[in-house]
Short mmCIF file of C-alpha atoms in Angstrom, two decimals:
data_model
loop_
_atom_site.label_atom_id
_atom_site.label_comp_id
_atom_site.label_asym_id
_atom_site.label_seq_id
_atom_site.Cartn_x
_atom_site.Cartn_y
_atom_site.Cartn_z
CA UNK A 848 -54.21 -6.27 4.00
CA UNK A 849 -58.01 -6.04 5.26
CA UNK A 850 -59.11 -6.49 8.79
CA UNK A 851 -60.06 -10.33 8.14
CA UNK A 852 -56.59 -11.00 6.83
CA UNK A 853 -54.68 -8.96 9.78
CA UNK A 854 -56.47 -11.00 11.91
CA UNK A 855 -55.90 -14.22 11.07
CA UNK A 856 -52.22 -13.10 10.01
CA UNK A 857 -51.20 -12.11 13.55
CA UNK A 858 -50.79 -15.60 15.08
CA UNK A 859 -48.14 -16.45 12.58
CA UNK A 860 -46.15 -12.83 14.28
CA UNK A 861 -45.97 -14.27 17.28
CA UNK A 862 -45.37 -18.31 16.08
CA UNK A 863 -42.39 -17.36 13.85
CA UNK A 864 -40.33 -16.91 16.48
CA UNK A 865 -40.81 -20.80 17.43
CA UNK A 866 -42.26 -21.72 13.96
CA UNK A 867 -40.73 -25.72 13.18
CA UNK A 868 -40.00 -25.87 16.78
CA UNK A 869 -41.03 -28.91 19.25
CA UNK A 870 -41.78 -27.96 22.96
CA UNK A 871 -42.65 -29.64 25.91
CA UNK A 872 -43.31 -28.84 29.15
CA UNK A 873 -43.20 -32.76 30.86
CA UNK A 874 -44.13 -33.10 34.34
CA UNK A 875 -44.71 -29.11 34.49
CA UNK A 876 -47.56 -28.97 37.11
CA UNK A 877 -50.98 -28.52 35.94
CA UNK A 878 -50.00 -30.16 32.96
CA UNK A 879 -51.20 -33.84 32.79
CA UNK A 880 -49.29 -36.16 31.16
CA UNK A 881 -52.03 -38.07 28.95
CA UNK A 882 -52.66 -41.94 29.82
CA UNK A 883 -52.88 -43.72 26.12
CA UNK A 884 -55.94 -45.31 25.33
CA UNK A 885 -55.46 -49.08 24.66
CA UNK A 886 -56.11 -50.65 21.21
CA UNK A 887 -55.17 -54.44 20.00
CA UNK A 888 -53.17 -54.31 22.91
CA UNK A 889 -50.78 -51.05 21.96
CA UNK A 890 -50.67 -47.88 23.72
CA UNK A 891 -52.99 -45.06 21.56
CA UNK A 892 -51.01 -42.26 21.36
CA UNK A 893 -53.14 -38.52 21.61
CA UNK A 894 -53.40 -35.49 19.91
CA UNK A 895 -55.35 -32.61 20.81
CA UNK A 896 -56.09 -30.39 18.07
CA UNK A 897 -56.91 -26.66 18.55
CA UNK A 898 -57.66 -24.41 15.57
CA UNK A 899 -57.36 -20.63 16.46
CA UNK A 900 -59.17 -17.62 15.09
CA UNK A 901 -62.19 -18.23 15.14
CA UNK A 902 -65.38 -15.79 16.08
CA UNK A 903 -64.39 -13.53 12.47
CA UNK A 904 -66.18 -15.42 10.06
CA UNK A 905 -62.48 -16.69 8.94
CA UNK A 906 -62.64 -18.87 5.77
CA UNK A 907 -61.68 -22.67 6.27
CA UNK A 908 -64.30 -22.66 9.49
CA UNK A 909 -67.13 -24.75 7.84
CA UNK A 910 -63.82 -27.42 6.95
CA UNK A 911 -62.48 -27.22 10.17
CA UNK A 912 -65.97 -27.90 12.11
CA UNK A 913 -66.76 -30.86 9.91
CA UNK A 914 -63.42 -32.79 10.45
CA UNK A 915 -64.14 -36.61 11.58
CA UNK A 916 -62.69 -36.09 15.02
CA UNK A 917 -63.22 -33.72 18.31
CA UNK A 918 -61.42 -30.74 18.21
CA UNK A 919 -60.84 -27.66 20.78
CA UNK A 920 -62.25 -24.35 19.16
CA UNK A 921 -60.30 -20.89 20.32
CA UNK A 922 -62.72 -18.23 19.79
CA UNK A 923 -61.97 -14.75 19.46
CA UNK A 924 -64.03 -12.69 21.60
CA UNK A 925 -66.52 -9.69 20.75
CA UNK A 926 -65.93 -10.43 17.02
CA UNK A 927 -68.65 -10.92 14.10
CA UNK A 928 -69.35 -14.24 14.65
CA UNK A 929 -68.08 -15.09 18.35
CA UNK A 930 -71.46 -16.75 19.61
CA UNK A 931 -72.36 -18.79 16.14
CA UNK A 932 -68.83 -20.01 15.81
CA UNK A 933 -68.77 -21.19 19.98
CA UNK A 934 -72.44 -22.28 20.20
CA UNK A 935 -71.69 -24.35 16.59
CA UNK A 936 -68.54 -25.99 17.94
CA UNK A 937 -70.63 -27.13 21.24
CA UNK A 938 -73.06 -28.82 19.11
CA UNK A 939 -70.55 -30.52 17.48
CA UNK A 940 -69.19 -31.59 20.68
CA UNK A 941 -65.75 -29.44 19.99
CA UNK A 942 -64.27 -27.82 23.49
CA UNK A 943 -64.31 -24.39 23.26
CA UNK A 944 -61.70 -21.70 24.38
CA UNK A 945 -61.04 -18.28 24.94
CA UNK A 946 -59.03 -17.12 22.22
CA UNK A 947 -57.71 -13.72 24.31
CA UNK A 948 -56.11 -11.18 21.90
CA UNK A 949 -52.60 -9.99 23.98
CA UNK A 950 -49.92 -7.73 22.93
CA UNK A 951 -47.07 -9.00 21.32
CA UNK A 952 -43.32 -7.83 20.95
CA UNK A 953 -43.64 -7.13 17.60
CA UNK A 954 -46.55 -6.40 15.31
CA UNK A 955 -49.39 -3.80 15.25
CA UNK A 956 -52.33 -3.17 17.56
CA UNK A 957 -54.57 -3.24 15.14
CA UNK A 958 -53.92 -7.07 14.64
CA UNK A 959 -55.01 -7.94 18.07
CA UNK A 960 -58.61 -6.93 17.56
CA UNK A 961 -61.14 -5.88 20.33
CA UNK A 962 -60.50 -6.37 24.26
CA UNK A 963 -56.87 -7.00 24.22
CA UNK A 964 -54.92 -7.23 27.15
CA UNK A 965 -51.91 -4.60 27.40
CA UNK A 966 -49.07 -4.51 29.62
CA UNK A 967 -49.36 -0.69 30.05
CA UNK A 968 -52.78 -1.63 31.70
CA UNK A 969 -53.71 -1.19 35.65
CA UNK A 970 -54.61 -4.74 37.41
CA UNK A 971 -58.27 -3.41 37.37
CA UNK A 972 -58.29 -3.06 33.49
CA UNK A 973 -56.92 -6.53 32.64
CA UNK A 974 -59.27 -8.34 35.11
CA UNK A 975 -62.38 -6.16 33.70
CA UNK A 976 -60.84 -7.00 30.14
CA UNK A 977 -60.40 -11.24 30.74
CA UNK A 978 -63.71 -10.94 32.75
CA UNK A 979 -65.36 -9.26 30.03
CA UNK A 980 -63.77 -12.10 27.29
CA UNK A 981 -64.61 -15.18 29.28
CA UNK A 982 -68.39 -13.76 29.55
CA UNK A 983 -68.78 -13.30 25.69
CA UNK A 984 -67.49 -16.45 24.49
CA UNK A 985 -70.09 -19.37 25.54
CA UNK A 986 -69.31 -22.83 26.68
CA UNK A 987 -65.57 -21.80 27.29
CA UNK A 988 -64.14 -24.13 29.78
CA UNK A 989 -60.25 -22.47 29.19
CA UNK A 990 -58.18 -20.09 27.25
CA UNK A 991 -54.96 -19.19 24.99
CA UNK A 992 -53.32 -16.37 23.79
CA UNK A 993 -53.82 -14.95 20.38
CA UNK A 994 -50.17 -13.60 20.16
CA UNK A 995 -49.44 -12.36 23.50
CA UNK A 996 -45.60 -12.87 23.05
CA UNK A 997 -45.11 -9.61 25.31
CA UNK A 998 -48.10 -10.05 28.00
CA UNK A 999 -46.56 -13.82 28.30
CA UNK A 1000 -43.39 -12.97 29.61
CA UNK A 1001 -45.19 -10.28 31.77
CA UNK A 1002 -45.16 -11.81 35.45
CA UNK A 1003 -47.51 -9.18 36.75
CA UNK A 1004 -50.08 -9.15 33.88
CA UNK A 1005 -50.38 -12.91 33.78
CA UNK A 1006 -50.41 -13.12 37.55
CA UNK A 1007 -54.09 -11.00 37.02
CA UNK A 1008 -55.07 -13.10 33.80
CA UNK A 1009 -54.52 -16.62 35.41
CA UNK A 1010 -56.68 -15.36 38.91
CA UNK A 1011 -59.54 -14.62 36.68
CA UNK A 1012 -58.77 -18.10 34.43
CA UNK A 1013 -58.83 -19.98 38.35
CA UNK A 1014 -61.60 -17.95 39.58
CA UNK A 1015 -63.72 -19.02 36.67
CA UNK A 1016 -62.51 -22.79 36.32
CA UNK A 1017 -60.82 -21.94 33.56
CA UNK A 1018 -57.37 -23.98 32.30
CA UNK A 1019 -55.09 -22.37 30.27
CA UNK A 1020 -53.39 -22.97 26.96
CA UNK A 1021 -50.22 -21.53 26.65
CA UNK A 1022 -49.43 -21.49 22.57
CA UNK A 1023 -45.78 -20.80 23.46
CA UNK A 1024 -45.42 -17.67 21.01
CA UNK A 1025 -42.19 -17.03 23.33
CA UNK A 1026 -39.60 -18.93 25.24
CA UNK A 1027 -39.58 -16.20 27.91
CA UNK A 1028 -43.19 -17.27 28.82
CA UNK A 1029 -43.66 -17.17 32.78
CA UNK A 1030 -46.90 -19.37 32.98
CA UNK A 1031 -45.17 -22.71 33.61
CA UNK A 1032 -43.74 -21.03 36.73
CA UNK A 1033 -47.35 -18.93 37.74
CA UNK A 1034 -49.43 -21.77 37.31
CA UNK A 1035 -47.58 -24.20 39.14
CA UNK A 1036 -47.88 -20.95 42.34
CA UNK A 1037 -51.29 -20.47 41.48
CA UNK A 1038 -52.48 -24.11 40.94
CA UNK A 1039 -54.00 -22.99 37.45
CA UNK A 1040 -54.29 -26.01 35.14
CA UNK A 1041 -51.86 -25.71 31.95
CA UNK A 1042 -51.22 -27.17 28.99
CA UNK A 1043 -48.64 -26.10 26.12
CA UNK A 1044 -48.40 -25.92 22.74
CA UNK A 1045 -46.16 -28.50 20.82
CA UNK A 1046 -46.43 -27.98 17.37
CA UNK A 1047 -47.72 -25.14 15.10
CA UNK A 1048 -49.25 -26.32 11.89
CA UNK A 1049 -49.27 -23.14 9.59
CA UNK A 1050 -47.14 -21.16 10.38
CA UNK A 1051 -46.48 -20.92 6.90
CA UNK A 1052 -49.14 -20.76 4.34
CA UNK A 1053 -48.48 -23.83 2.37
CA UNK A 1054 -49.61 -27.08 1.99
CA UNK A 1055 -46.35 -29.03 1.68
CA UNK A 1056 -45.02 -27.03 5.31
CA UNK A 1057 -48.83 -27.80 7.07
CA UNK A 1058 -47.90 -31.41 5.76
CA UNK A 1059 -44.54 -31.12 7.28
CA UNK A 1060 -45.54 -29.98 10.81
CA UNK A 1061 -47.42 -33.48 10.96
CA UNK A 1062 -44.68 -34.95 9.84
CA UNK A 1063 -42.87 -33.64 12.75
CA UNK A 1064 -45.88 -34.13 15.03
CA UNK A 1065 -46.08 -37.73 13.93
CA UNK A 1066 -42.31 -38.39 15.41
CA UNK A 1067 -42.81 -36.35 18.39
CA UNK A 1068 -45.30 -38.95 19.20
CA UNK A 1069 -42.81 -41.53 18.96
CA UNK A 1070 -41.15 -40.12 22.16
CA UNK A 1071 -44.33 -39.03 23.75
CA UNK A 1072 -47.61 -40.35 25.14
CA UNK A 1073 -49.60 -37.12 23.83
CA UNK A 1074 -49.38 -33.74 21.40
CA UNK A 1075 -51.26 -30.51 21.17
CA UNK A 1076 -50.58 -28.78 17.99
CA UNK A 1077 -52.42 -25.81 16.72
CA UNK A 1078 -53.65 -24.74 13.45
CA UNK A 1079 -55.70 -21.62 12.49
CA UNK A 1080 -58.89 -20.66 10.11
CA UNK A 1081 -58.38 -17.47 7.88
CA UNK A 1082 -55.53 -17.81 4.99
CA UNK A 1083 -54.14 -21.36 5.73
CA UNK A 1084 -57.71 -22.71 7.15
CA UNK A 1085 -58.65 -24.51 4.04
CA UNK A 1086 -55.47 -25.78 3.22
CA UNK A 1087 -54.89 -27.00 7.41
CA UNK A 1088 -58.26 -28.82 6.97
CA UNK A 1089 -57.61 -30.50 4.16
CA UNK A 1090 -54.05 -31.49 5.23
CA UNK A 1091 -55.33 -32.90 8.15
CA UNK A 1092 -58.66 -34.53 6.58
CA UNK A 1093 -55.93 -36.56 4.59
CA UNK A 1094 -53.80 -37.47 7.45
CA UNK A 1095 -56.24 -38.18 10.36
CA UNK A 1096 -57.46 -41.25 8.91
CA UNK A 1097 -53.77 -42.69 8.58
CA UNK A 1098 -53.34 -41.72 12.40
CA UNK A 1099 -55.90 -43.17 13.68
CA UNK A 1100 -54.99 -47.06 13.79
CA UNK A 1101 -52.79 -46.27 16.67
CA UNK A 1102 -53.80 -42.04 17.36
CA UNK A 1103 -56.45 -41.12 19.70
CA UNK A 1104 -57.58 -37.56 18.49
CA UNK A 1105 -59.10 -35.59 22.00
CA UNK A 1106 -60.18 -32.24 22.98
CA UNK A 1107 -57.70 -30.02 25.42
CA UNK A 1108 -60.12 -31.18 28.62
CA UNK A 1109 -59.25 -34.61 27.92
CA UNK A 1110 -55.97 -34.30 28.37
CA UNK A 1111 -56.42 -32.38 32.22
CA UNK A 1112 -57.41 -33.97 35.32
CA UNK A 1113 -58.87 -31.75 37.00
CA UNK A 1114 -58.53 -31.61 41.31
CA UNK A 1115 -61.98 -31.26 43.13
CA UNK A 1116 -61.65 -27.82 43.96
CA UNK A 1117 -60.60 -27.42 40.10
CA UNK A 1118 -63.51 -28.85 38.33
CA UNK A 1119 -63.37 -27.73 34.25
CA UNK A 1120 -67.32 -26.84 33.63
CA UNK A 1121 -68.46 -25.11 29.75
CA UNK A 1122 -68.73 -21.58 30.86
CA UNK A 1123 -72.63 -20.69 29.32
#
């Protein structure tokens, strides 16, 4: 397996622990519960799409960019094409996020790619490393965790990830690649914005699973007012695109598709601002 294809491999490590599984995190706090938009007099459900990966040139990016709706973008920093793939997605008028590479429970290092966050590292290290991530990625206005199973569950790691993420008016994405994750409890401390992961898309490289995952998105919106699910570019970009190309216009009668910021409401002293 090359370099392109451990890459964009390494999210599905972490998401197969969780992989077909819905999760929620309702009236967690820095999570805000979306207020439908209104439409022939129903209640629009939303969906927040966010496509990880990108920054590496991954194949399925030019399908994922051009999809008829607003996505979030989580770029990989200090990769290939980092800048092009962030500065494309703000044209687009796509939010774009920090895609931070952290160390997982299982799989290799060499997955994580450049800058990644370690839990044998010193507080000074991690805050040079997220400082150093957040600078290289432009217009970010939050983060996630490219695997990061391990660092996660790690209270003192992520205590040092989310002060940078607050310092810099950051929000953060939690993809839930583990149940143990602490960051509903730190960011509700630290008054970090969060959001969290519902519903992985490819896990599994196939289009009849990707089409099942909306499937099961589709009915957790029955129960909910709102849904982030993520998808990736690399080996299941083209098919994710495509399966959501097809379905997106079906949504839409009574889906409002939104980026990540959309779905925050940010306090005064917690304004969300593209980091440039």
């Amino acid at each position: 397996m090359n370099k392109r294809m451990r890459l964009a491999a390494s999210c599905a490590v972490g998401a197969a622990a969780i992989a077909m599984t819905v999760i929620g995190v309702p009236g967690q706090a820095g999570y805000a519960k979306a207020e439908g938009g209104q439409q022939d007099g129903k209640v629009q459900r939303q969906v927040a799409i966010v496509i990880d990966d990108f920054g590496n040139g991954m194949t399925g990016t030019q399908e994922m960019m051009q999809l008829p709706v607003k996505l979030t973008t989580a770029v990989m920093p200090f990769m290939p094409t980092t800048k092009q793939d962030a500065e494309l997605a703000y044209r687009l008028g796509h939010d774009v996020i920090v895609h931070m590479p952290m160390e997982p429970v299982r799989g290799k290092p060499e997955w994580l790619g450049p800058g990644a966050i370690m839990t044998t590292m010193n507080d000074a290290e991690i805050r040079k490393r997220v400082e150093a991530a957040i600078d290289d990625v432009p217009h970010a206005v939050g983060m996630n965790n490219h695997m990061g199973s391990k660092v996660t569950a790690d209270e003192r790691v992520m205590r040092v990830v989310l002060s940078v993420v607050k310092e810099r008016g950051l929000f953060f994405l939690d993809s839930r690649t583990t149940y143990k994750t602490v960051l509903p409890k730190l960011t509700a401390e630290m008054g970090v914005p969060l959001l969290s992961n519902q519903v992985f898309l490819d896990d599994v490289y196939s289009t009849a699973h990707i089409a099942k995952q909306v499937g099961l998105l589709r009915k957790y919106l029955e129960q909910n007012e709102s849904c982030i699910t993520i998808g990736h570019v690399g080996p299941p970009g083209k098919l994710t695109a495509a399966v959501l190309k097809d379905a997106i216009p079906r949504m839409q009668p009574d889906t409002r598709f939104v980026r990540l910021s959309q779905l925050l409401k940010p306090s005064p002293e917690q304004e969300i601002v593209p980091h440039s």
